[in-house]
Short mmCIF file of C-alpha atoms in Angstrom, two decimals:
data_model
loop_
_atom_site.label_atom_id
_atom_site.label_comp_id
_atom_site.label_asym_id
_atom_site.label_seq_id
_atom_site.Cartn_x
_atom_site.Cartn_y
_atom_site.Cartn_z
CA MET A 19 81.53 190.77 164.55
CA ILE A 20 83.96 190.26 167.03
CA ASN A 21 82.36 186.87 167.28
CA ASN A 22 83.24 185.83 163.83
CA LEU A 23 86.43 186.90 163.47
CA SER A 24 87.24 184.81 166.69
CA SER A 25 85.79 182.06 165.50
CA TYR A 26 87.46 181.83 162.22
CA PHE A 27 90.94 182.87 163.24
CA TYR A 28 90.19 180.18 166.23
CA LEU A 29 88.80 177.15 163.17
CA GLY A 30 91.90 177.98 161.33
CA TRP A 31 93.57 177.59 163.98
CA ARG A 32 92.70 174.09 164.11
CA LYS A 33 92.26 173.64 160.32
CA ILE A 34 96.23 174.36 160.54
CA LEU A 35 96.77 172.52 163.77
CA GLU A 36 95.07 168.97 162.05
CA ILE A 37 96.92 169.24 159.28
CA ILE A 38 100.48 169.45 160.60
CA LEU A 39 99.65 166.31 162.66
CA ASP A 40 98.06 164.39 160.09
CA LEU A 41 100.76 164.79 158.35
CA PHE A 42 103.35 163.94 161.41
CA ASP A 43 101.17 160.75 161.12
CA TYR A 44 103.90 159.21 158.15
CA LEU A 45 106.87 157.11 159.63
CA TYR A 46 109.21 158.79 156.48
CA ILE A 47 108.10 161.53 157.33
CA LYS A 48 109.44 162.21 160.73
CA ILE A 49 112.56 160.22 160.56
CA TYR A 50 113.10 162.68 157.85
CA LEU A 51 113.12 165.44 160.10
CA ALA A 52 115.09 164.36 162.75
CA ILE A 53 118.06 163.35 160.71
CA ILE A 54 117.84 166.87 158.92
CA LEU A 55 117.11 168.44 162.92
CA PHE A 56 120.21 166.73 163.59
CA ILE A 57 122.33 168.13 161.02
CA ASN A 58 120.94 171.66 160.93
CA LEU A 59 122.11 171.18 165.11
CA SER A 60 125.37 170.28 163.76
CA ASN A 61 125.39 173.15 161.36
CA TRP A 62 124.45 175.19 164.31
CA THR A 63 127.17 173.90 166.15
CA ILE A 64 130.50 173.71 164.17
CA ALA A 65 129.03 177.53 163.15
CA LYS A 66 129.27 177.98 167.75
CA VAL A 67 132.74 176.44 168.09
CA ILE A 68 134.44 178.59 165.33
CA SER A 69 133.15 181.44 166.76
CA ASP A 70 134.07 180.42 169.40
CA LYS A 71 137.54 179.24 168.85
CA THR A 72 138.14 182.84 166.45
CA LYS A 73 137.55 185.35 169.04
CA GLN A 74 140.02 182.74 171.94
CA ASP A 75 142.52 183.41 169.14
CA LEU A 76 141.43 187.59 168.41
CA TYR A 77 141.87 187.29 171.90
CA ILE A 78 145.47 185.66 172.68
CA SER A 79 146.91 187.32 169.50
CA GLN A 80 146.07 191.06 170.61
CA TYR A 81 148.73 190.48 173.50
CA SER A 82 151.27 189.82 170.11
CA ASN A 83 153.20 191.68 168.12
CA SER A 84 151.07 190.86 165.44
CA ASP A 85 150.27 193.41 162.63
CA SER A 86 147.16 191.84 160.52
CA VAL A 87 143.88 192.73 160.51
CA LYS A 88 142.34 190.64 163.42
CA ASP A 89 139.10 190.89 162.60
CA LEU A 90 138.95 189.15 159.18
CA PHE A 91 138.10 185.74 158.99
CA ILE A 92 138.39 183.48 156.01
CA LEU A 93 135.00 182.15 154.86
CA HIS A 94 135.45 180.84 151.25
CA TYR A 95 138.52 178.59 149.83
CA ASN A 96 138.56 177.58 145.85
CA VAL A 97 141.22 175.62 144.61
CA ASP A 98 141.56 177.08 141.26
CA PHE A 99 141.77 180.69 142.84
CA GLY A 100 142.43 180.56 146.05
CA ILE A 101 140.74 182.81 148.81
CA ASN A 102 138.26 184.12 147.38
CA LEU A 103 135.89 185.63 150.66
CA VAL A 104 136.90 186.68 153.46
CA GLY A 105 134.95 188.82 156.21
CA ARG A 106 133.98 188.85 159.50
CA VAL A 107 133.68 185.36 161.76
CA GLU A 108 130.11 186.07 161.88
CA ARG A 109 129.23 185.73 158.83
CA VAL A 110 129.70 181.78 159.24
CA TYR A 111 125.74 181.74 161.25
CA ILE A 112 124.77 182.60 157.75
CA MET A 113 124.91 178.97 156.67
CA PRO A 114 123.00 176.91 158.70
CA LEU A 115 120.47 179.84 159.20
CA PHE A 116 120.00 179.05 154.66
CA GLY A 117 119.86 175.53 156.06
CA LEU A 118 117.10 176.60 158.56
CA LEU A 119 115.07 178.62 155.98
CA ILE A 120 115.21 176.36 153.62
CA LEU A 121 113.80 173.60 155.99
CA ILE A 122 111.03 175.90 157.14
CA ILE A 123 110.09 176.87 153.37
CA ASN A 124 110.22 173.49 152.19
CA LEU A 125 107.97 171.97 155.54
CA PHE A 126 105.40 174.10 154.08
CA LEU A 127 105.86 172.86 150.53
CA LEU A 128 105.28 169.63 151.52
CA LEU A 129 102.00 170.77 153.54
CA TYR A 130 100.31 171.41 151.03
CA PHE A 131 101.38 168.81 148.90
CA TYR A 132 102.16 165.96 150.67
CA LYS A 133 98.82 163.77 149.91
CA ASN A 134 97.75 164.17 146.59
CA ASN A 135 101.97 162.82 145.84
CA LYS A 136 103.84 161.27 147.98
CA PHE A 137 107.24 161.34 145.86
CA ILE A 138 107.24 165.07 145.78
CA SER A 139 107.50 164.92 149.40
CA HIS A 140 110.11 162.26 148.92
CA LEU A 141 111.49 165.11 147.50
CA LEU A 142 111.36 168.04 149.46
CA LEU A 143 112.54 166.15 152.23
CA THR A 144 115.78 165.22 150.38
CA SER A 145 117.19 167.90 148.97
CA VAL A 146 116.70 169.69 152.12
CA PHE A 147 118.67 167.01 153.78
CA LEU A 148 121.51 167.03 151.25
CA VAL A 149 121.92 171.23 151.39
CA ASN A 150 122.06 170.45 155.29
CA VAL A 151 124.76 167.65 154.78
CA PHE A 152 126.63 170.35 152.09
CA LEU A 153 126.22 172.54 154.44
CA LEU A 154 128.26 170.94 157.23
CA MET A 155 131.03 169.71 154.36
CA ALA A 156 131.91 173.64 154.07
CA LEU A 157 131.43 174.35 157.61
CA ALA A 158 133.51 171.81 158.06
CA SER A 159 136.36 173.17 155.29
CA ILE A 160 135.54 176.40 156.79
CA TYR A 161 137.02 175.36 159.70
CA LEU A 162 139.88 172.82 158.21
CA ILE A 163 141.00 176.26 156.31
CA ASN A 164 141.04 178.96 159.65
CA PHE A 165 142.10 176.70 162.09
CA ARG A 166 144.23 173.72 160.47
CA PRO A 167 147.52 173.40 162.10
CA ILE A 168 150.77 174.41 159.74
CA ILE A 169 153.89 172.35 159.30
#
């Protein structure tokens, strides 16, 4: 019984590995994934820079006579309504995590669809690319809103 279970487990993993390696035989998938992973890594880097700069500013401002709340950070700004989301700086890491989650979900969908329909695979990879680009723009705007010099 245990030999049968281990055999099924081994064969299942071999089949999954074979499907994944077959998926990466296509050049366009490699190119898409390289670009998407670079953009997602950029998202994580900008989130880390924002977090470090905020902690550095909080360390400097603790010695000043400021009465403002030091833990708050602007997370969203709307042109019509102004600042409409304020929170802790750690919430900035939700954006790159969301981009990575969308990438993982779309990769699982890609494993199912890539042999039958190449258009759907392009659509899935392009959607992940666009999500990560928009998240990169959102993180850049959060950085500019919080750290631009006041003239």
